[in-house]
Coordinates of C-alpha atoms in Angstrom, one line a residue:
X1 CA -33.5 -64.5 148.0
X2 CA -29.9 -65.2 148.9
X3 CA -27.3 -66.3 146.3
X4 CA -25.1 -67.8 149.0
X5 CA -25.7 -68.5 152.7
X6 CA -23.0 -69.5 155.3
X7 CA -24.3 -70.9 158.6
X8 CA -22.0 -71.8 161.4
X9 CA -19.0 -72.1 159.1
X10 CA -15.5 -72.9 160.5
X11 CA -12.2 -73.2 158.7
X12 CA -9.1 -74.8 160.3
X13 CA -5.5 -75.3 159.1
X14 CA -4.4 -78.2 161.2
X15 CA -5.0 -77.2 164.8
X16 CA -5.0 -73.5 163.8
X17 CA -8.6 -72.0 163.9
X18 CA -8.7 -69.5 161.0
X19 CA -12.4 -68.7 160.8
X20 CA -15.6 -69.3 162.6
X21 CA -18.3 -69.3 163.5
X22 CA -19.2 -67.4 160.4
X23 CA -22.8 -66.5 159.4
X24 CA -23.1 -64.5 156.2
X25 CA -25.4 -64.0 153.2
X26 CA -24.8 -62.6 149.7
X27 CA -27.8 -61.1 147.9
X28 CA -28.4 -60.0 144.4
X29 CA -26.4 -56.8 143.6
X30 CA -24.4 -56.9 146.8
X31 CA -21.0 -55.3 146.2
X32 CA -18.9 -56.5 149.1
X33 CA -15.5 -55.3 150.0
X34 CA -13.7 -58.0 152.1
X35 CA -10.9 -56.6 154.3
X36 CA -8.7 -57.7 157.1
X37 CA -5.0 -58.1 158.0
X38 CA -2.8 -60.3 155.8
X39 CA -3.2 -63.9 156.9
X40 CA -6.6 -63.3 158.5
X41 CA -8.5 -65.8 156.2
X42 CA -9.8 -63.6 153.4
X43 CA -8.8 -66.0 150.7
X44 CA -10.1 -69.0 152.7
X45 CA -13.5 -67.3 153.0
X46 CA -13.6 -66.8 149.2
X47 CA -12.6 -70.4 148.6
X48 CA -15.6 -71.5 150.8
X49 CA -18.0 -69.2 148.9
X50 CA -16.7 -70.6 145.6
X51 CA -17.2 -74.2 146.6
X52 CA -14.6 -75.5 149.0
X53 CA -16.1 -77.5 151.9
X54 CA -15.7 -76.0 155.4
X55 CA -14.6 -78.2 158.3
X56 CA -17.9 -77.3 160.1
X57 CA -21.1 -75.5 159.1
X58 CA -23.3 -75.4 156.0
X59 CA -23.0 -73.4 152.8
X60 CA -26.1 -73.0 150.5
X61 CA -25.9 -71.7 147.0
X62 CA -28.8 -70.7 144.7
X63 CA -29.6 -73.3 142.0
X64 CA -27.8 -72.6 138.8
X65 CA -25.6 -70.0 140.4
X66 CA -22.7 -69.1 138.1
X67 CA -19.6 -68.0 140.0
X68 CA -16.5 -66.4 138.5
X69 CA -13.5 -66.6 140.8
X70 CA -10.1 -64.9 140.4
X71 CA -7.5 -66.4 142.8
X72 CA -4.2 -64.8 143.5
X73 CA -2.4 -67.8 142.0
X74 CA -1.7 -67.3 138.3
X75 CA -2.4 -70.1 135.8
X76 CA 0.7 -72.1 134.9
X77 CA 0.2 -73.5 131.4
X78 CA -2.1 -73.3 128.4
X79 CA -1.6 -74.3 124.8
X80 CA -3.8 -71.4 123.6
X81 CA -2.9 -67.9 122.5
X82 CA -3.8 -65.0 124.7
X83 CA -6.9 -64.1 122.6
X84 CA -8.1 -67.8 122.6
X85 CA -7.5 -68.0 126.3
X86 CA -9.7 -64.9 126.9
X87 CA -12.4 -66.3 124.5
X88 CA -12.6 -69.4 126.7
X89 CA -14.8 -67.3 128.9
X90 CA -17.6 -67.7 126.3
X91 CA -17.7 -71.5 126.2
X92 CA -21.2 -71.5 127.6
X93 CA -22.3 -69.2 124.7
X94 CA -20.5 -71.4 122.1
X95 CA -22.6 -74.3 123.4
X96 CA -25.8 -72.2 123.0
X97 CA -24.7 -71.3 119.4
X98 CA -24.2 -75.0 118.6
X99 CA -27.7 -75.8 120.1
X100 CA -29.2 -73.0 117.9
X101 CA -27.7 -74.5 114.8
X102 CA -29.1 -77.9 115.7
X103 CA -32.6 -76.4 116.4
X104 CA -32.5 -74.6 113.0
X105 CA -31.8 -77.9 111.3
X106 CA -34.6 -79.5 113.3
X107 CA -37.1 -76.7 112.4
X108 CA -36.3 -77.2 108.7
X109 CA -37.1 -80.9 109.0
X110 CA -40.4 -81.6 107.2
X111 CA -41.4 -84.2 109.9
X112 CA -41.1 -81.5 112.6
X113 CA -42.9 -78.9 110.4
X114 CA -45.8 -81.4 110.0
X115 CA -46.1 -81.9 113.8
X116 CA -47.5 -78.7 115.4
X117 CA -46.6 -79.7 118.9
X118 CA -43.0 -80.6 118.1
X119 CA -42.6 -77.4 116.0
X120 CA -44.0 -75.2 118.8
X121 CA -41.7 -76.8 121.4
X122 CA -38.7 -76.4 119.1
X123 CA -39.4 -72.8 118.3
X124 CA -39.9 -72.0 122.0
X125 CA -36.6 -73.6 122.9
X126 CA -34.9 -71.7 120.0
X127 CA -36.3 -68.3 121.2
X128 CA -35.2 -69.0 124.8
X129 CA -31.7 -69.9 123.7
X130 CA -31.5 -67.0 121.3
X131 CA -32.5 -64.6 124.1
X132 CA -29.8 -66.1 126.3
X133 CA -27.2 -65.7 123.5
X134 CA -28.2 -62.0 122.9
X135 CA -28.3 -61.1 126.6
X136 CA -25.0 -62.8 127.2
X137 CA -23.3 -60.8 124.5
X138 CA -22.7 -63.7 122.2
X139 CA -23.1 -61.7 119.0
X140 CA -20.2 -59.4 120.0
X141 CA -18.0 -61.6 122.1
X142 CA -14.9 -61.0 120.0
X143 CA -15.2 -57.3 120.4
X144 CA -15.9 -57.6 124.1
X145 CA -12.9 -59.9 124.6
X146 CA -10.6 -57.4 122.9
X147 CA -12.1 -54.5 124.9
X148 CA -11.4 -56.1 128.2
X149 CA -7.9 -57.2 127.2
X150 CA -7.0 -53.7 125.9
X151 CA -8.5 -52.2 129.1
X152 CA -6.1 -54.4 131.2
X153 CA -3.1 -53.1 129.3
X154 CA -2.6 -55.6 126.4
X155 CA -2.0 -54.5 122.9
X156 CA -3.1 -55.8 119.5
X157 CA 0.2 -57.4 118.9
X158 CA -0.1 -59.4 122.2
X159 CA -3.3 -61.2 121.2
X160 CA -1.6 -63.9 119.0
X161 CA 1.2 -64.5 121.6
X162 CA 1.2 -68.1 123.0
X163 CA -0.1 -68.0 126.6
X164 CA 3.0 -69.9 127.8
X165 CA 5.3 -67.2 126.6
X166 CA 3.6 -64.5 128.7
X167 CA 5.2 -63.2 131.9
X168 CA 3.7 -64.1 135.2
X169 CA 2.1 -60.7 135.5
X170 CA 0.7 -60.9 132.0
X171 CA -0.8 -64.4 132.8
X172 CA -2.4 -62.9 135.9
X173 CA -4.0 -60.1 133.8
X174 CA -5.2 -62.7 131.2
X175 CA -6.8 -64.7 134.0
X176 CA -8.5 -61.5 135.3
X177 CA -9.8 -60.7 131.8
X178 CA -11.2 -64.2 131.4
X179 CA -12.9 -64.0 134.8
X180 CA -14.5 -60.6 134.0
X181 CA -15.7 -61.8 130.6
X182 CA -17.4 -64.9 132.0
X183 CA -20.4 -62.8 133.1
X184 CA -21.1 -64.7 136.4
X185 CA -23.9 -64.1 138.7
X186 CA -21.4 -63.8 141.5
X187 CA -17.9 -62.4 140.9
X188 CA -15.2 -63.2 143.5
X189 CA -11.9 -61.2 143.1
X190 CA -8.9 -61.8 145.3
X191 CA -6.5 -58.8 144.9
X192 CA -7.3 -58.1 141.3
X193 CA -5.1 -55.0 141.1
X194 CA -1.9 -57.0 141.5
X195 CA 0.1 -56.7 138.3
X196 CA -2.0 -53.8 137.0
X197 CA -0.6 -50.4 136.1
X198 CA -2.4 -47.2 137.0
X199 CA -4.5 -46.9 133.8
X200 CA -5.6 -50.6 134.1
X201 CA -6.6 -50.1 137.7
X202 CA -8.8 -47.2 136.7
X203 CA -10.3 -49.2 133.9
X204 CA -11.0 -52.1 136.3
X205 CA -12.6 -49.7 138.7
X206 CA -14.9 -48.4 136.0
X207 CA -15.8 -52.0 134.9
X208 CA -16.7 -53.0 138.4
X209 CA -18.6 -49.9 139.1
X210 CA -20.9 -50.8 136.1
X211 CA -21.0 -54.5 137.0
X212 CA -24.7 -55.3 137.6
X213 CA -24.5 -58.6 139.4
X214 CA -23.0 -59.5 142.8
X215 CA -19.4 -59.1 143.8
X216 CA -17.0 -59.9 146.7
X217 CA -13.8 -58.0 146.3
X218 CA -10.6 -58.6 148.4
X219 CA -8.4 -55.5 148.0
X220 CA -6.1 -53.2 149.9
X221 CA -6.8 -50.4 147.3
X222 CA -8.8 -47.9 149.3
X223 CA -9.8 -45.9 146.2
X224 CA -11.2 -49.1 144.6
X225 CA -13.1 -50.1 147.7
X226 CA -14.6 -46.6 148.0
X227 CA -15.7 -46.6 144.4
X228 CA -17.2 -50.1 144.2
X229 CA -18.3 -51.5 147.6
X230 CA -21.8 -51.0 149.1
X231 CA -21.1 -53.3 152.0
X232 CA -17.9 -54.2 153.9
X233 CA -17.1 -57.5 155.5
X234 CA -14.2 -57.2 158.0
X235 CA -12.4 -60.2 159.4
X236 CA -11.8 -59.6 163.1
X237 CA -10.2 -62.5 165.0
X238 CA -12.0 -65.6 163.6
X239 CA -15.3 -63.8 163.0
X240 CA -16.6 -61.5 160.3
X241 CA -18.2 -58.1 161.0
X242 CA -20.8 -56.8 158.5
X243 CA -21.0 -53.1 157.8
X244 CA -23.7 -51.5 155.6
X245 CA -22.5 -48.7 153.3
X246 CA -19.2 -48.1 151.6
X247 CA -15.6 -48.2 152.9
X248 CA -15.6 -44.9 154.7
X249 CA -19.0 -45.5 156.3
X250 CA -17.7 -48.9 157.6
X251 CA -14.6 -47.2 159.2
X252 CA -17.0 -44.8 161.0
X253 CA -19.2 -47.7 162.2
X254 CA -16.2 -49.8 163.3
X255 CA -14.9 -46.9 165.4
X256 CA -18.3 -46.4 166.9
X257 CA -18.6 -50.1 167.7
X258 CA -15.3 -50.2 169.4
X259 CA -16.2 -47.1 171.4
X260 CA -19.5 -48.5 172.5
X261 CA -17.9 -51.8 173.5
X262 CA -15.2 -50.0 175.5
X263 CA -17.8 -48.0 177.4
X264 CA -19.8 -51.1 178.2
X265 CA -16.7 -53.0 179.3
X266 CA -15.6 -50.0 181.4
X267 CA -19.0 -49.7 183.1
X268 CA -19.0 -53.5 183.8
X269 CA -15.5 -53.3 185.3
X270 CA -16.5 -50.4 187.5
X271 CA -19.6 -52.2 188.7
X272 CA -17.6 -55.4 189.4
X273 CA -15.0 -53.4 191.3
X274 CA -17.7 -51.6 193.4
X275 CA -19.3 -54.9 194.3
X276 CA -16.0 -56.6 195.2
X277 CA -15.0 -53.6 197.4
X278 CA -18.3 -53.8 199.2
X279 CA -17.9 -57.5 199.8
X280 CA -14.4 -57.2 201.1
X281 CA -15.4 -54.4 203.5
X282 CA -18.5 -55.9 204.9
X283 CA -18.4 -59.7 204.5
X284 CA -17.5 -60.2 208.2
X285 CA -19.3 -57.3 209.8
X286 CA -22.8 -56.2 210.6
X287 CA -23.6 -55.9 206.9
X288 CA -22.6 -59.4 206.1
X289 CA -26.1 -60.2 204.7
X290 CA -25.9 -57.3 202.3
X291 CA -22.4 -58.4 201.3
X292 CA -23.6 -61.9 200.6
X293 CA -26.4 -60.4 198.4
X294 CA -23.7 -58.4 196.5
X295 CA -21.7 -61.6 196.1
X296 CA -24.6 -63.4 194.5
X297 CA -25.2 -60.4 192.2
X298 CA -21.5 -60.5 191.3
X299 CA -21.8 -64.1 190.4
X300 CA -24.8 -63.4 188.2
X301 CA -23.1 -60.5 186.4
X302 CA -22.9 -61.0 182.6
X303 CA -19.3 -61.5 181.6
X304 CA -18.7 -58.5 179.3
X305 CA -15.7 -59.1 177.1
X306 CA -13.2 -56.3 176.6
X307 CA -13.3 -54.5 173.2
X308 CA -11.2 -56.3 170.6
X309 CA -7.8 -54.8 170.1
X310 CA -7.6 -52.6 167.1
X311 CA -5.5 -54.5 164.5
X312 CA -2.0 -53.8 165.6
X313 CA -0.7 -50.9 163.7
X314 CA 2.8 -50.7 162.6
X315 CA 4.3 -47.4 163.5
X316 CA 7.8 -46.3 162.5
X317 CA 9.8 -43.3 161.3
X318 CA 12.3 -43.0 158.5
X319 CA 15.6 -41.9 160.0
X320 CA 17.6 -39.1 158.3
X321 CA 21.3 -39.4 159.3
X322 CA 22.3 -36.2 157.5
X323 CA 21.2 -33.9 154.7
X324 CA 22.6 -33.9 151.2
X325 CA 23.5 -30.8 149.3
X326 CA 20.7 -29.1 147.4
X327 CA 21.4 -30.9 144.1
X328 CA 20.8 -34.6 144.7
X329 CA 21.2 -36.0 141.2
X330 CA 21.5 -34.8 137.6
X331 CA 20.8 -37.0 134.5
X332 CA 22.4 -35.7 131.3
X333 CA 21.4 -37.3 128.0
X334 CA 20.8 -40.6 129.7
X335 CA 19.4 -43.6 127.8
X336 CA 18.6 -46.8 129.7
X337 CA 18.0 -50.4 128.7
X338 CA 19.2 -54.0 128.8
X339 CA 21.5 -55.8 126.4
X340 CA 21.5 -52.9 124.0
X341 CA 17.7 -52.6 123.9
X342 CA 16.7 -49.0 124.8
X343 CA 13.8 -48.6 127.2
X344 CA 14.2 -44.9 128.1
X345 CA 16.1 -42.3 126.0
X346 CA 17.4 -38.8 126.2
X347 CA 16.7 -38.1 129.8
X348 CA 17.8 -34.7 131.0
X349 CA 16.5 -34.3 134.6
X350 CA 17.6 -32.8 137.9
X351 CA 16.4 -34.0 141.4
X352 CA 16.8 -31.5 144.2
X353 CA 16.7 -32.1 148.0
X354 CA 13.3 -32.6 149.5
X355 CA 11.5 -33.4 146.3
X356 CA 8.8 -36.0 146.4
X357 CA 8.4 -37.5 142.9
X358 CA 6.0 -40.3 142.0
X359 CA 6.7 -42.4 138.9
X360 CA 3.9 -44.0 137.0
X361 CA 3.2 -45.5 133.6
X362 CA 2.2 -48.7 131.8
X363 CA 3.7 -52.0 132.8
X364 CA 7.1 -52.5 131.1
X365 CA 7.6 -48.9 130.3
X366 CA 10.8 -48.6 132.2
X367 CA 9.8 -47.3 135.7
X368 CA 11.8 -49.9 137.6
X369 CA 14.7 -49.6 135.1
X370 CA 15.0 -45.9 135.9
X371 CA 14.9 -46.6 139.7
X372 CA 17.5 -49.3 139.4
X373 CA 19.8 -46.9 137.4
X374 CA 19.4 -44.2 140.1
X375 CA 20.2 -46.8 142.8
X376 CA 23.5 -47.6 140.9
X377 CA 22.5 -51.1 140.0
X378 CA 22.2 -50.4 136.2
X379 CA 24.7 -48.4 134.1
X380 CA 23.3 -46.1 131.5
X381 CA 23.7 -47.1 127.8
X382 CA 24.4 -43.4 127.1
X383 CA 24.8 -40.2 129.0
X384 CA 25.8 -39.8 132.7
X385 CA 24.3 -39.6 136.1
X386 CA 26.0 -37.1 138.4
X387 CA 25.4 -37.2 142.1
X388 CA 25.5 -34.3 144.6
X389 CA 27.7 -34.4 147.7
X390 CA 26.5 -36.3 150.7
X391 CA 23.7 -38.2 148.9
X392 CA 23.0 -41.6 150.5
X393 CA 20.5 -43.6 148.4
X394 CA 18.3 -46.3 150.0
X395 CA 16.7 -48.6 147.5
X396 CA 13.6 -50.8 147.9
X397 CA 13.4 -53.3 145.0
X398 CA 10.0 -54.6 144.0
X399 CA 11.6 -58.0 143.3
X400 CA 13.4 -58.1 146.7
X401 CA 16.1 -60.3 145.0
X402 CA 18.7 -59.4 147.7
X403 CA 16.9 -60.8 150.7
X404 CA 18.9 -63.8 152.0
X405 CA 16.1 -66.3 152.4
X406 CA 18.2 -68.5 154.7
X407 CA 18.5 -65.7 157.3
X408 CA 15.9 -65.2 160.0
X409 CA 14.0 -62.0 160.3
X410 CA 16.1 -60.9 163.3
X411 CA 19.4 -61.8 161.5
X412 CA 18.3 -59.7 158.5
X413 CA 17.9 -56.6 160.6
X414 CA 21.0 -57.2 162.8
X415 CA 23.2 -57.5 159.7
X416 CA 21.8 -54.3 158.2
X417 CA 21.9 -52.2 161.4
X418 CA 24.6 -53.4 163.8
X419 CA 22.1 -53.0 166.6
X420 CA 22.0 -55.0 169.8
X421 CA 19.5 -57.9 169.8
X422 CA 17.0 -56.1 172.1
X423 CA 17.2 -53.0 170.0
X424 CA 16.6 -54.9 166.8
X425 CA 13.6 -56.8 168.3
X426 CA 12.1 -53.5 169.5
X427 CA 12.6 -52.1 166.0
X428 CA 11.0 -55.2 164.3
X429 CA 8.0 -55.0 166.7
X430 CA 7.1 -51.7 164.9
X431 CA 6.8 -53.7 161.7
X432 CA 4.6 -56.4 163.5
X433 CA 7.3 -59.0 163.9
X434 CA 6.8 -59.9 167.5
X435 CA 7.7 -62.9 169.7
X436 CA 8.8 -66.0 167.8
X437 CA 8.0 -64.4 164.5
X438 CA 11.5 -62.8 164.5
X439 CA 13.1 -66.3 164.2
X440 CA 11.2 -67.2 161.0
X441 CA 13.4 -67.6 157.9
X442 CA 12.9 -65.0 155.2
X443 CA 12.2 -67.8 152.7
X444 CA 9.2 -68.9 154.8
X445 CA 7.5 -65.5 154.9
X446 CA 4.4 -64.6 152.9
X447 CA 4.6 -61.9 150.3
X448 CA 3.3 -59.2 152.7
X449 CA 5.8 -60.3 155.4
X450 CA 8.7 -60.2 153.0
X451 CA 7.7 -56.6 152.0
X452 CA 7.6 -55.6 155.6
X453 CA 11.0 -57.2 156.3
X454 CA 12.5 -55.5 153.2
X455 CA 11.1 -52.2 154.3
X456 CA 12.4 -52.6 157.9
X457 CA 15.9 -53.5 156.6
X458 CA 15.9 -50.5 154.3
X459 CA 14.7 -48.0 156.9
X460 CA 17.0 -49.2 159.6
X461 CA 19.9 -48.5 157.4
X462 CA 18.8 -44.9 156.9
X463 CA 19.4 -42.8 153.8
X464 CA 18.6 -39.3 152.6
X465 CA 17.4 -40.3 149.1
X466 CA 14.7 -43.0 149.2
X467 CA 14.1 -45.0 146.0
X468 CA 11.0 -47.2 146.5
X469 CA 9.7 -49.6 143.8
X470 CA 6.0 -50.4 144.4
X471 CA 6.4 -50.2 148.2
X472 CA 2.7 -50.9 149.0
X473 CA 2.5 -54.2 147.0
X474 CA 1.4 -57.1 149.3
X475 CA 0.8 -54.7 152.3
X476 CA -2.5 -54.7 154.0
X477 CA -4.4 -51.4 154.6
X478 CA -3.0 -50.9 158.1
X479 CA 0.6 -51.3 157.0
X480 CA 0.0 -49.0 154.0
X481 CA -1.3 -46.3 156.2
X482 CA 1.7 -46.7 158.6
X483 CA 4.1 -46.4 155.6
X484 CA 2.2 -43.4 154.2
X485 CA 2.4 -41.6 157.6
X486 CA 6.2 -42.4 157.9
X487 CA 6.9 -41.1 154.4
X488 CA 4.8 -38.0 155.0
X489 CA 7.1 -37.1 157.9
X490 CA 10.3 -38.0 156.1
X491 CA 12.5 -35.0 155.5
X492 CA 14.8 -36.4 152.8
X493 CA 14.3 -36.8 149.1
X494 CA 11.8 -39.4 147.9
X495 CA 11.3 -41.1 144.5
X496 CA 8.8 -43.8 144.3
X497 CA 7.2 -46.1 141.6
X498 CA 3.6 -47.0 142.4
X499 CA 0.1 -47.6 141.0
X500 CA -1.3 -46.9 144.4
X501 CA -3.4 -43.8 143.8
X502 CA -3.7 -43.0 147.5
X503 CA 0.1 -42.9 147.8
X504 CA 0.4 -40.6 144.7
X505 CA -2.3 -38.4 146.1
X506 CA -0.8 -38.0 149.6
X507 CA 2.9 -37.9 148.8
X508 CA 3.7 -36.8 145.3
X509 CA 4.6 -33.1 144.6
X510 CA 5.1 -34.0 140.9
X511 CA 4.7 -37.1 138.8
X512 CA 7.0 -38.6 136.1
X513 CA 4.8 -40.4 133.6
X514 CA 6.8 -42.9 131.5
X515 CA 5.6 -44.4 128.3
X516 CA 7.0 -45.4 124.9
X517 CA 10.5 -44.5 125.8
X518 CA 9.7 -41.0 126.9
X519 CA 9.3 -39.3 130.3
X520 CA 6.7 -36.5 130.9
X521 CA 6.8 -34.3 134.0
X522 CA 3.4 -33.4 135.6
X523 CA 3.3 -30.9 138.4
X524 CA 1.0 -32.0 141.2
X525 CA -0.2 -35.3 142.5
X526 CA -2.8 -37.9 141.4
X527 CA -5.5 -35.4 140.5
X528 CA -3.1 -33.5 138.2
X529 CA -2.1 -36.8 136.6
X530 CA -5.7 -37.7 136.1
X531 CA -6.5 -34.4 134.3
X532 CA -3.3 -34.8 132.2
X533 CA -4.2 -38.4 131.1
X534 CA -7.8 -37.4 130.4
X535 CA -6.6 -34.5 128.1
X536 CA -4.2 -36.8 126.4
X537 CA -6.9 -39.5 125.8
X538 CA -9.2 -36.9 124.4
X539 CA -6.5 -35.7 122.0
X540 CA -5.7 -39.3 120.9
X541 CA -9.4 -40.0 120.4
X542 CA -9.7 -37.1 118.1
X543 CA -6.8 -38.3 116.0
X544 CA -8.1 -41.9 116.0
X545 CA -11.6 -40.7 114.9
X546 CA -10.0 -38.8 112.0
X547 CA -8.1 -41.9 111.0
X548 CA -11.0 -44.3 111.3
X549 CA -13.9 -42.2 110.1
X550 CA -13.2 -43.1 106.5
X551 CA -13.3 -46.9 107.3
X552 CA -16.9 -46.9 108.5
X553 CA -19.8 -48.0 106.4
X554 CA -21.3 -44.9 104.9
X555 CA -18.1 -43.2 103.9
X556 CA -15.7 -44.1 101.1
X557 CA -13.4 -41.1 101.7
X558 CA -10.6 -43.4 102.9
X559 CA -10.6 -45.1 99.5
X560 CA -10.4 -41.8 97.7
X561 CA -7.4 -40.8 99.9
X562 CA -5.7 -44.0 99.1
X563 CA -6.2 -43.5 95.3
X564 CA -5.3 -39.8 95.2
X565 CA -3.6 -38.7 92.0
X566 CA -3.5 -42.3 90.5
X567 CA -3.0 -43.4 86.9
X568 CA -6.0 -44.1 84.6
X569 CA -6.1 -47.8 85.5
X570 CA -5.9 -47.0 89.2
X571 CA -8.6 -44.4 88.9
X572 CA -10.9 -46.9 87.2
X573 CA -10.2 -49.5 89.8
X574 CA -10.9 -47.0 92.6
X575 CA -14.2 -46.0 91.0
X576 CA -15.2 -49.6 90.7
X577 CA -14.3 -50.2 94.4
X578 CA -16.3 -47.2 95.5
X579 CA -19.3 -48.4 93.5
X580 CA -19.1 -51.8 95.1
X581 CA -18.6 -50.3 98.5
X582 CA -21.8 -48.3 98.0
X583 CA -23.7 -51.4 96.9
X584 CA -22.5 -53.4 99.9
X585 CA -23.3 -50.5 102.3
X586 CA -26.9 -50.5 101.0
X587 CA -27.1 -54.2 101.6
X588 CA -25.6 -53.9 105.1
X589 CA -28.3 -51.3 106.0
X590 CA -31.1 -53.4 104.5
X591 CA -30.0 -56.6 106.2
X592 CA -29.5 -54.8 109.6
X593 CA -33.0 -53.3 109.4
X594 CA -34.5 -56.7 108.5
X595 CA -32.6 -58.4 111.3
X596 CA -34.0 -55.9 113.8
X597 CA -37.5 -56.5 112.5
X598 CA -37.1 -60.3 112.9
X599 CA -35.8 -60.0 116.4
X600 CA -38.7 -57.8 117.3
X601 CA -41.1 -60.5 115.9
X602 CA -39.2 -63.2 117.8
X603 CA -39.6 -61.2 121.0
X604 CA -43.4 -61.0 120.5
X605 CA -45.4 -63.8 122.3
X606 CA -48.1 -63.6 119.6
X607 CA -45.6 -64.9 117.1
X608 CA -45.8 -68.3 118.7
X609 CA -49.5 -68.7 118.3
X610 CA -48.7 -69.8 114.7
X611 CA -45.8 -72.3 115.1
X612 CA -45.2 -72.6 111.4
X613 CA -44.8 -68.8 111.1
X614 CA -42.5 -68.7 114.1
X615 CA -40.3 -71.4 112.6
X616 CA -40.1 -69.5 109.3
X617 CA -39.1 -66.3 111.2
X618 CA -36.5 -68.1 113.2
X619 CA -35.0 -69.6 110.1
X620 CA -35.0 -66.3 108.2
X621 CA -33.3 -64.6 111.2
X622 CA -30.5 -67.1 111.2
X623 CA -30.0 -66.6 107.4
X624 CA -30.1 -62.8 107.6
X625 CA -27.6 -62.7 110.6
X626 CA -25.2 -64.9 108.6
X627 CA -25.6 -62.7 105.4
X628 CA -25.1 -59.5 107.4
X629 CA -21.9 -60.9 108.9
X630 CA -20.6 -61.8 105.5
X631 CA -21.5 -58.4 103.9
X632 CA -19.8 -56.5 106.8
X633 CA -16.6 -58.6 106.4
X634 CA -16.6 -58.0 102.7
X635 CA -17.0 -54.3 103.2
X636 CA -14.0 -54.2 105.5
X637 CA -12.0 -56.2 103.0
X638 CA -12.7 -53.7 100.3
X639 CA -12.2 -50.6 102.5
X640 CA -8.7 -52.0 103.3
X641 CA -8.0 -52.2 99.6
X642 CA -8.1 -56.0 99.5
X643 CA -9.9 -58.0 96.8
X644 CA -12.7 -60.3 97.7

């Protein structure tokens, strides 16, 4: 059974036909990667799946289908804290909990207990809702919310921050967290890796790989598509092609399809030319009858369309006007920051000609700050940056703050290059600005178009030391591949900030990992970084286990360490606390065991043959669960050295 069906669907923007006709189905456990050039209609298709009405066609959705939809637009305002905002994902579970409390009160009502039919119905409803709550993770929703928020790069101290005080990128990550936590039957994600750092991208990939429901993912991250998708939808023209298998399989199938269409078209063209030649040669001669027969055959020939053009690929090179000396740049005792706040400190580094260095690390760690300092846009708080002779930096800013939005695309490149108009137009065509597109104002461009224009302007200027801050953001896969090819062929020095794992893998000879004010140098590309991060996580987990082992029920070592070499009164207090901890631990174990027994009984259909007994079990389960929660909270209080 399909979760969603689209039949004959069309989407228009004014007179512009974006999509259609589109016939698609989404089934249970489909994991669909939706790809296509920027502006091809991917977000429009997600909108229609989520509930927007198409101009033509029919959309059917399974009854009761729960859809979670992450749009690219970030939420503007909320009067909640970050943690409260994430917990909003569980509103449906909160409603179930309220219903359970009402049913418990109803089961305790003597009038209901004296009516076997009413009691049986109430107990049955209670069990159904309790199962929904358990399967939905309602009993551990706080822990799950924190787990997702931490996985997406938030820290404990962020949880209490008012949502309105978060940055745009943080609000986008919070929206992603709430969408993931909502546990929908169908998850729609539109560019979910925007605003994520490398570790958060890897965490998201793991989450989606384990997601057991259905998914439609719009992404330009080829690693993510390879890891997650079992089907690819590719927008071509106004239609959507469906490929079975993962991303790589879809590329092979797409190439085979184009090849087969090209052969069929070529064969049809050859046959058409043969018939036309025969008709021209013999239409007035002795073989005129045969020529007329050929003419009829020509008229009946199926009109075989030419193969669709491959999506126009940008193709360009990065010019190198002249080489610098071997030593490009030296940082000596450099500390960087803003308004006296240190972001990076004590940097002693040397960059040499031809190096290709990738920079990665958590959001806000100082990656862009370092690049801005090397571009000469930020003075060090301490230390000095010393340049080699003949170094010409070329800086691509993630924010693109220096694009004059009143200038046209053509004017932007003309100002940067001094080229003639035809030269500039030819150059811009390599970046897919063709025809009247060169007259569009920079301020009217999409995010991807602005990135392309900023890259074009940077590269037309030339430079032997490229400083690129997130150069693949907002670029579709074709443009990413073109940039990657150009940078692979570049003969100058390259320093680039990115969370694009493909770019790190193909370009980086070494990686600078920046975190907590420090810079770590890792030799090698993405694979070397992955191994380094895994080893570091393992080491941190060992330390964390040592620190938290004493705080778990079943061990009071942490209390003993806190009371080491105390006075007599402190020793007595510590002994009393240990005694109470032991008592509470025993109660926790007893209550947990009883709760498990009651849940097993509630899951047994035979329990409901005796409605009175079923009601008693349900009531006891509610009481035991409440007592268990209180005992665990008290244990944690005592373990922290607090008084109850």
